[in-house]
GROMACS .gro file of C-alpha atoms in nm:
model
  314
    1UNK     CA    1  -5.603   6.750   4.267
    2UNK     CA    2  -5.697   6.574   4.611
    3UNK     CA    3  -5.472   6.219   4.715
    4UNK     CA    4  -5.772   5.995   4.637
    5UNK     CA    5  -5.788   6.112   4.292
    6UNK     CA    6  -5.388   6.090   4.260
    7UNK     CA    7  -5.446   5.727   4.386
    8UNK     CA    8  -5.714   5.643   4.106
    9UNK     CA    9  -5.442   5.837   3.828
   10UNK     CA   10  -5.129   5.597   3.903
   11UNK     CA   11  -5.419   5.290   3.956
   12UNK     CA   12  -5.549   5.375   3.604
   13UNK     CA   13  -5.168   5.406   3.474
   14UNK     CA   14  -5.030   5.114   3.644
   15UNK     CA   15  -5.335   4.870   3.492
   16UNK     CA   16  -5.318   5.046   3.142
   17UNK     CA   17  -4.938   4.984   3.148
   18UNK     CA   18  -4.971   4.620   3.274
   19UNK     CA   19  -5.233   4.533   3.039
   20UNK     CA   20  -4.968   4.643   2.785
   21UNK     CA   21  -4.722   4.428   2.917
   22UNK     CA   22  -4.918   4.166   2.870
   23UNK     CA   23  -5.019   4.295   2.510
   24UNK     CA   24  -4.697   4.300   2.363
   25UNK     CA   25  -4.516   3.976   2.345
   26UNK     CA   26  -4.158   3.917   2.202
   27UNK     CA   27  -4.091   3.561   2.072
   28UNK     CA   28  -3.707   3.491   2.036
   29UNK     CA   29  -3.568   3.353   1.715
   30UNK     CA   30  -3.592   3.011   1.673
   31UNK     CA   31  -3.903   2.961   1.950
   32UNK     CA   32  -4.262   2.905   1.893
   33UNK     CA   33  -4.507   2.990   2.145
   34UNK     CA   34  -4.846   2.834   2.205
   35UNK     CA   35  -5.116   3.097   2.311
   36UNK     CA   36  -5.428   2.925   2.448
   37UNK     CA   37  -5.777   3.143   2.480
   38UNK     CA   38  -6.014   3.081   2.771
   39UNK     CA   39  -5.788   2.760   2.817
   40UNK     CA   40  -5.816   2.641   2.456
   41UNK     CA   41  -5.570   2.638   2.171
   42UNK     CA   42  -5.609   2.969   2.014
   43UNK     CA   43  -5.267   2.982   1.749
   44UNK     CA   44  -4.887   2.994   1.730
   45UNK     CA   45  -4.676   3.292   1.793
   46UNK     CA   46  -4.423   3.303   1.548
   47UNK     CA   47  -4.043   3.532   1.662
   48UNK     CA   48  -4.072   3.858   1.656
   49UNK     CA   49  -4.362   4.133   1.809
   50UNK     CA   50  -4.658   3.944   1.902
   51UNK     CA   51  -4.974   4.112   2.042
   52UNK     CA   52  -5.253   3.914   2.241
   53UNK     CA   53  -5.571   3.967   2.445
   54UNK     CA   54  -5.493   4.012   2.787
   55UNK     CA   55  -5.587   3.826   3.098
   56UNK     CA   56  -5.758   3.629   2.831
   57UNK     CA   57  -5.469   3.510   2.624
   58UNK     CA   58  -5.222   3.300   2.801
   59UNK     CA   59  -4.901   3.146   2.624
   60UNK     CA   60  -4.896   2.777   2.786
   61UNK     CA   61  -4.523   2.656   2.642
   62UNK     CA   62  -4.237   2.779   2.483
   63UNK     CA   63  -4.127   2.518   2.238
   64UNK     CA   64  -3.765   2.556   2.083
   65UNK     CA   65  -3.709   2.494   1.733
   66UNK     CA   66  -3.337   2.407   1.710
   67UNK     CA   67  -3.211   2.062   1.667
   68UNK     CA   68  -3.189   1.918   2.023
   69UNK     CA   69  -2.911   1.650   2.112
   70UNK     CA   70  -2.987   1.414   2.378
   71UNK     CA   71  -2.765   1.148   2.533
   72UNK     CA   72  -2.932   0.860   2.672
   73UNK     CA   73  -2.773   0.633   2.934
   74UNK     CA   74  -2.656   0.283   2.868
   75UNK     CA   75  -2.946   0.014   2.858
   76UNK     CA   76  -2.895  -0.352   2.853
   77UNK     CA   77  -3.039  -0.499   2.538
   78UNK     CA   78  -3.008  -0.883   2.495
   79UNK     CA   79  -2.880  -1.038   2.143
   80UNK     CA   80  -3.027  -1.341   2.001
   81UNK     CA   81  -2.759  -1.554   2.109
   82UNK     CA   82  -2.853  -1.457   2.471
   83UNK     CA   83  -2.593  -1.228   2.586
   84UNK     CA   84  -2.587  -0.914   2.789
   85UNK     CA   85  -2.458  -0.595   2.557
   86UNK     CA   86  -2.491  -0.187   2.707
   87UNK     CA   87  -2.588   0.014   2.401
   88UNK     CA   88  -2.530   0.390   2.487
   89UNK     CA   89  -2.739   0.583   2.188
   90UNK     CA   90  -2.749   0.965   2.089
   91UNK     CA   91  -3.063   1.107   1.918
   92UNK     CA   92  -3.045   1.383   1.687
   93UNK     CA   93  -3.409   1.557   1.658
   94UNK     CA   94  -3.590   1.902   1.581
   95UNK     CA   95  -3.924   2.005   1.685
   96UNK     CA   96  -4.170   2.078   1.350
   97UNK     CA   97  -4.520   2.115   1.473
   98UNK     CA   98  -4.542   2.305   1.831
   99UNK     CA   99  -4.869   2.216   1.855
  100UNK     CA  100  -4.875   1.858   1.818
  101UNK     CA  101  -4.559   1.859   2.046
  102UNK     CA  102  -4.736   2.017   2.344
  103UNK     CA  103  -5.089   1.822   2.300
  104UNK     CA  104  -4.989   1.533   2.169
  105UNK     CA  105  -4.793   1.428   2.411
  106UNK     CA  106  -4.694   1.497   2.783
  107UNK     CA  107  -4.325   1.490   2.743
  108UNK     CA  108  -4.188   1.408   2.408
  109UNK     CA  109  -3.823   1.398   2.555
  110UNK     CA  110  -3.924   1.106   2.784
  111UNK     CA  111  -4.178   0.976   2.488
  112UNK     CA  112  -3.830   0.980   2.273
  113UNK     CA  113  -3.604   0.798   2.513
  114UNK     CA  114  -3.835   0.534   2.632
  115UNK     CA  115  -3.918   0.456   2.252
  116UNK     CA  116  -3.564   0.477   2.159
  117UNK     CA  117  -3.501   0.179   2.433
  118UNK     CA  118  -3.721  -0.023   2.326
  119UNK     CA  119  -3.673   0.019   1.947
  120UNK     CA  120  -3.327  -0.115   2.023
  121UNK     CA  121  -3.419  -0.388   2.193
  122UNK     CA  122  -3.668  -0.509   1.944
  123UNK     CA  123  -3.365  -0.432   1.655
  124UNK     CA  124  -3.090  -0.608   1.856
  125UNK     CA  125  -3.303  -0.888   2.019
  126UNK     CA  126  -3.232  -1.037   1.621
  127UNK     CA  127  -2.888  -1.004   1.611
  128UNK     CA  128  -2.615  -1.230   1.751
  129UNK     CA  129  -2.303  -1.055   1.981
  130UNK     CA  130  -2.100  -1.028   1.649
  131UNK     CA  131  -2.356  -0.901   1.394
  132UNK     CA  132  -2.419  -0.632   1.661
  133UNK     CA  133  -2.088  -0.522   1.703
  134UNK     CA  134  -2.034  -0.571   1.341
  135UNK     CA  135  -2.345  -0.332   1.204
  136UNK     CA  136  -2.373  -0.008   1.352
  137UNK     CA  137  -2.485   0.157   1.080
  138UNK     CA  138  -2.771  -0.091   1.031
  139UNK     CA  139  -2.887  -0.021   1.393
  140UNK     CA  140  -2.871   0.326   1.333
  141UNK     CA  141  -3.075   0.285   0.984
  142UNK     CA  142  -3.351   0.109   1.169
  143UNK     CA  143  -3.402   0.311   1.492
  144UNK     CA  144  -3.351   0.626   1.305
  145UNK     CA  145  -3.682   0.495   1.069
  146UNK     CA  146  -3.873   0.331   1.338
  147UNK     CA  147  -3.805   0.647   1.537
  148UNK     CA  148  -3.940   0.909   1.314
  149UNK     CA  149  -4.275   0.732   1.193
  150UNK     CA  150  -4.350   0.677   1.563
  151UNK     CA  151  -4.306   1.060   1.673
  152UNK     CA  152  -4.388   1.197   1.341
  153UNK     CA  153  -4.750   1.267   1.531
  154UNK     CA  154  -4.596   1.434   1.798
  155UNK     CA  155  -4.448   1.680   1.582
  156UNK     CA  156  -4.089   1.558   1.580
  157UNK     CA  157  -3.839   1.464   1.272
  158UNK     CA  158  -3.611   1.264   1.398
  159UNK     CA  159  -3.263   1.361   1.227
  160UNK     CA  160  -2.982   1.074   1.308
  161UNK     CA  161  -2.940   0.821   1.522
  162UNK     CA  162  -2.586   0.751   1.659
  163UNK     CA  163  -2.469   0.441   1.881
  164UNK     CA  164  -2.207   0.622   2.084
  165UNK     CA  165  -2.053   0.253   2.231
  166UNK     CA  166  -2.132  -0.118   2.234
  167UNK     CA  167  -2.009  -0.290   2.532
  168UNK     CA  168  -2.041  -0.643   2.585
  169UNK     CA  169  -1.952  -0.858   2.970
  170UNK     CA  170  -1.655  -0.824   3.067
  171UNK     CA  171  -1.545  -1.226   3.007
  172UNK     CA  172  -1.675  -1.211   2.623
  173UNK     CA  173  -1.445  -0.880   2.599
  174UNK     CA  174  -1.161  -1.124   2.751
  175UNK     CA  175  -1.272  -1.382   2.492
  176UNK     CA  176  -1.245  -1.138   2.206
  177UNK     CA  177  -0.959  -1.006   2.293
  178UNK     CA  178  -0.758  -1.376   2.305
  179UNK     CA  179  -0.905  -1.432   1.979
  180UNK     CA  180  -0.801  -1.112   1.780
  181UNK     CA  181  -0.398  -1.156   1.980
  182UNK     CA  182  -0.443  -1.536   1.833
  183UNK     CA  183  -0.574  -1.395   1.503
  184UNK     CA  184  -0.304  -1.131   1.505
  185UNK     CA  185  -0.012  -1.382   1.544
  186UNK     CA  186  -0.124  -1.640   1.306
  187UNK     CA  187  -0.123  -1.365   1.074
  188UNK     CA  188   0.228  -1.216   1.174
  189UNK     CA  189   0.348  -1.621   1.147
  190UNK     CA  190   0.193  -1.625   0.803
  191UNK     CA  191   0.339  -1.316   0.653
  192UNK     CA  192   0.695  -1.411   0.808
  193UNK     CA  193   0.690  -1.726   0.669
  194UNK     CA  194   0.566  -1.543   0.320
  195UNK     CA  195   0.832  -1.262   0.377
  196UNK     CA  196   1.081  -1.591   0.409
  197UNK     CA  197   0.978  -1.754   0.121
  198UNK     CA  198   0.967  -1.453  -0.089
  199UNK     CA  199   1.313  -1.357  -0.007
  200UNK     CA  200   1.426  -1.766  -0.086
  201UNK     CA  201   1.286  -1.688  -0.429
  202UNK     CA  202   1.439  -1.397  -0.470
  203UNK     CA  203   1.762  -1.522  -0.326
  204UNK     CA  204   1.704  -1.804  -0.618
  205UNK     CA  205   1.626  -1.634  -0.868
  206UNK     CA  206   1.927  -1.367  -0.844
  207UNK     CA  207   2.149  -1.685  -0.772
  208UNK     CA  208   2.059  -1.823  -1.084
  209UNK     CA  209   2.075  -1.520  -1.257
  210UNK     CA  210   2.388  -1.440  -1.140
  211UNK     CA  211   2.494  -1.795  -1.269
  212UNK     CA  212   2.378  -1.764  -1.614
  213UNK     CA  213   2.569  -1.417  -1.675
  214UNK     CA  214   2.865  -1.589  -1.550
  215UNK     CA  215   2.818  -1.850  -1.780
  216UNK     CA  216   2.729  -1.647  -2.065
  217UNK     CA  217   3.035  -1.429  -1.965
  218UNK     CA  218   3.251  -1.746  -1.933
  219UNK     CA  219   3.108  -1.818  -2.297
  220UNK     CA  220   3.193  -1.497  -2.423
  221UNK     CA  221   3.537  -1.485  -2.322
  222UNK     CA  222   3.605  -1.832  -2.427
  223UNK     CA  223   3.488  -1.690  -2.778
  224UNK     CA  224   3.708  -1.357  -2.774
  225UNK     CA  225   3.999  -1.614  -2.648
  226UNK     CA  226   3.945  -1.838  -2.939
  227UNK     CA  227   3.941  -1.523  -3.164
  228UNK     CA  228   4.277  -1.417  -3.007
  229UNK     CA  229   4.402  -1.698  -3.044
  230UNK     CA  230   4.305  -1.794  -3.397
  231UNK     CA  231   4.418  -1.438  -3.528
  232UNK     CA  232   4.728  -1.490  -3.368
  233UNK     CA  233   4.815  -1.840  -3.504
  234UNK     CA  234   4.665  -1.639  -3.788
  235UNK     CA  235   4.922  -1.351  -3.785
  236UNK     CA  236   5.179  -1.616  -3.698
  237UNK     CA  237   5.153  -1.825  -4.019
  238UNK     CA  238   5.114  -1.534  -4.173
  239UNK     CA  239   5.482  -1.400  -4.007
  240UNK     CA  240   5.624  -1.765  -4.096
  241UNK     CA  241   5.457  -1.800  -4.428
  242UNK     CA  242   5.633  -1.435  -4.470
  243UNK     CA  243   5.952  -1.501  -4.329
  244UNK     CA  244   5.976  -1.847  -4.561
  245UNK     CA  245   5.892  -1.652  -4.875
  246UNK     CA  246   6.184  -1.403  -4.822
  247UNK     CA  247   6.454  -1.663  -4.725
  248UNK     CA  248   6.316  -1.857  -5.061
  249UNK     CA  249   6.331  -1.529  -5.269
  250UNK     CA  250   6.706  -1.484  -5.053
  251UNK     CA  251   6.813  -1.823  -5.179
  252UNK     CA  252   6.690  -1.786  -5.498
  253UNK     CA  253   6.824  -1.505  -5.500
  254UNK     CA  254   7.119  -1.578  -5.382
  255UNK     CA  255   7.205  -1.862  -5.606
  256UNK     CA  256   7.380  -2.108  -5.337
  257UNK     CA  257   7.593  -2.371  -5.393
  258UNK     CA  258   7.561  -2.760  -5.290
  259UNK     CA  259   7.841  -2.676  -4.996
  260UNK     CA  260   7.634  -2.370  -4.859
  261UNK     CA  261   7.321  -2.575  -4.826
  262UNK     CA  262   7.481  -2.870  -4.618
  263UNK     CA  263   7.642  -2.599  -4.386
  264UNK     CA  264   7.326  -2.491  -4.314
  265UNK     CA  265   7.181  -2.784  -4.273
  266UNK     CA  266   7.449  -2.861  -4.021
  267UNK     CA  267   7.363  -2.601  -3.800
  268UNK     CA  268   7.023  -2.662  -3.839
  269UNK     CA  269   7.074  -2.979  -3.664
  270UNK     CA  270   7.145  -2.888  -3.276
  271UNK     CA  271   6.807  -2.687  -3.323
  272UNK     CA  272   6.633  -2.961  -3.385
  273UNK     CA  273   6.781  -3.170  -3.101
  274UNK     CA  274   6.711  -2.927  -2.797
  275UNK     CA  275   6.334  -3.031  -2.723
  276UNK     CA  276   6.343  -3.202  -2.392
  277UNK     CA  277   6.137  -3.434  -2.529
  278UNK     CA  278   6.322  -3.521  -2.821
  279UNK     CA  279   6.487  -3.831  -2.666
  280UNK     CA  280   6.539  -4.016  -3.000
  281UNK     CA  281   6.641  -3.808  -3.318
  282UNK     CA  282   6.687  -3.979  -3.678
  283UNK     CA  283   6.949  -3.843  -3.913
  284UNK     CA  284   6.805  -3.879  -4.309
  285UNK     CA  285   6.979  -4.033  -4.544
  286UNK     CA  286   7.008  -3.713  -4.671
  287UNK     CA  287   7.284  -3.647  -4.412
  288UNK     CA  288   7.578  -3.823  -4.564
  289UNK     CA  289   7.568  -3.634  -4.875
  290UNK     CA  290   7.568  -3.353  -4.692
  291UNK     CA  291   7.843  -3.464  -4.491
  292UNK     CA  292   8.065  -3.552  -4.808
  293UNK     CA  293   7.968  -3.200  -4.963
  294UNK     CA  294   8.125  -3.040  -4.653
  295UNK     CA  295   8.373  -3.278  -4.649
  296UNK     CA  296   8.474  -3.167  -5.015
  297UNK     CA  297   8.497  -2.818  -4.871
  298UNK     CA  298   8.772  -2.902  -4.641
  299UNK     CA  299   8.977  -3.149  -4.885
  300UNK     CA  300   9.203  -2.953  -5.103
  301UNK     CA  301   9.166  -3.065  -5.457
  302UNK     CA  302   9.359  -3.369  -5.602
  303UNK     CA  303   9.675  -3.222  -5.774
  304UNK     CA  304   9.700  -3.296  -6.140
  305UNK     CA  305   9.858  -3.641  -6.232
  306UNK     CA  306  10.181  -3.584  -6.357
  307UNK     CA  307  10.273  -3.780  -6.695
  308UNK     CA  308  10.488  -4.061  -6.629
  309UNK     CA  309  10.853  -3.991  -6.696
  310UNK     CA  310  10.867  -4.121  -7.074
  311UNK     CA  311  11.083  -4.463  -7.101
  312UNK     CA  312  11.354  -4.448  -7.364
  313UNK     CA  313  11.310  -4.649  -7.669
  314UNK     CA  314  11.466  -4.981  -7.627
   0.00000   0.00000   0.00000
């Protein structure tokens, strides 16, 4: 075989092998690629082994499919009650028609971010400072809704909307913050005072408590004293009433005399008289027949009269 056919062999080989390189495509997972024919739309590769027509298929884009996060910068938006806030937003969105994404539109990620800013704008510009730092999730409600019926024709579901921080001039932030120390005291003042006035009650209530048990155990010991006391006097009749009934039954007993019962009475007496206050004393009548029955212990009998000595008869 001469060189110049060697030359036409590996010619031949080299364009049947590029034309299959550019048969054979392979689409990663997760990626859609548009193929355009003789510079028109001609269908969607899916992943996977693709073939198409050389040098007269081309594949114009390679769109990806996964949800795509993109962080926009801080844009000044101004509230109804004219004042400056930076609104930093995230946007959460997936790609679901590749074709309307690449024809529809030049560049949906700038198509997203410029709508985004002025969706916010619109949604803020009727809100004062403090509804807007008050209702994120409102904001995020409406831009997320606004934001998906505007790109659904470019192919693009727009998933969540976050507002990543709200950040209003520097001399309302100095504003707030005096307000919310001022709020904060007044409400550490109120719940001292309450914390005070609770523990007064408290205090009052346990004094008065504590006052009524002593009370009712004043009461009760006054009672059990009384009980004592009347079951003693009790017990101490009883004793006396006991004590009088056998000296009675003794004397009765015992038969005495008249002189027996004035000698007791006669020692009876200095009992009676040692009372210190018994200044003035009265002896009973009784007493000097008492006294002349003891007398008539100590007087020996009258002897017998003796018969006078009989006189003669004249």
């Amino acid at each position: 075989m001469s060189v110049e056919q060697l030359i036409v062999a590996f010619v031949l080989v080299a364009a049947v092998g590029f034309g299959v390189a550019r048969t054979i495509r392979i689409i990663p997972q997760a990626t859609a690629a548009i193929v355009e024919r003789l510079g028109r739309y001609h269908r969607t590769l899916a992943p996977g082994l693709n073939m198409v027509v050389p040098f007269i298929d081309r594949i114009k884009d390679m769109i990806d499919l996964r949800e795509q996060v993109v962080s926009f910068p801080p844009q000044p938006v101004i509230t109804s009650d004219n004042l400056v806030v930076s609104i930093d937003t995230v946007i959460y969105f997936q790609v679901t028609n590749p074709k309307a994404a690449t024809y529809e539109i030049a560049n949906f990620l700038i198509g997203v971010e410029q709508l985004t800013v002025t969706t916010l704008r619109n949604v803020v510009g009727g809100m004062d400072l403090e509804r807007t730092l008050t209702s994120r999730e409102e904001i995020n409600t409406e831009l997320r809704g606004s934001l998906d019926e505007a790109t659904g024709k470019w192919g693009i579901r727009v998933n969540r909307v976050e507002l990543k921080s709200i950040d209003p001039p520097a001399s309302i932030q100095d504003s707030m913050e005096k307000q919310m120390r001022a709020d904060r005291d007044k409400r550490a003042a109120v719940l001292t005072a309450e914390g005070q006035r609770q523990a007064a009650i408290l205090a009052a209530e346990g004094e008065q408590q504590a006052a009524v048990l002593r009370a009712r155990g004043d009461a009760e010991a006054a009672v059990l004293r009384a009980q004592a006391e009347a079951e003693a006097q009790a017990m101490r009749a009883k004793g006396q009433a006991d004590a009088i009934g056998m000296v009675f039954k003794a004397i009765h007993e015992g038969n005495p005399d008249q002189h027996l019962l004035a000698y007791q009475y006669l020692q009876t007496l200095p009992e009676i008289a040692k009372g210190d206050a018994n200044k003035i004393w009265i002896v009973p009548s009784e007493m000097g027949k008492a006294l002349e029955s003891l007398g008539g212990l100590f007087t020996p009998p009258n002897p017998p009269a003796r018969n006078p000595p009989a006189t003669p008869d004249a």
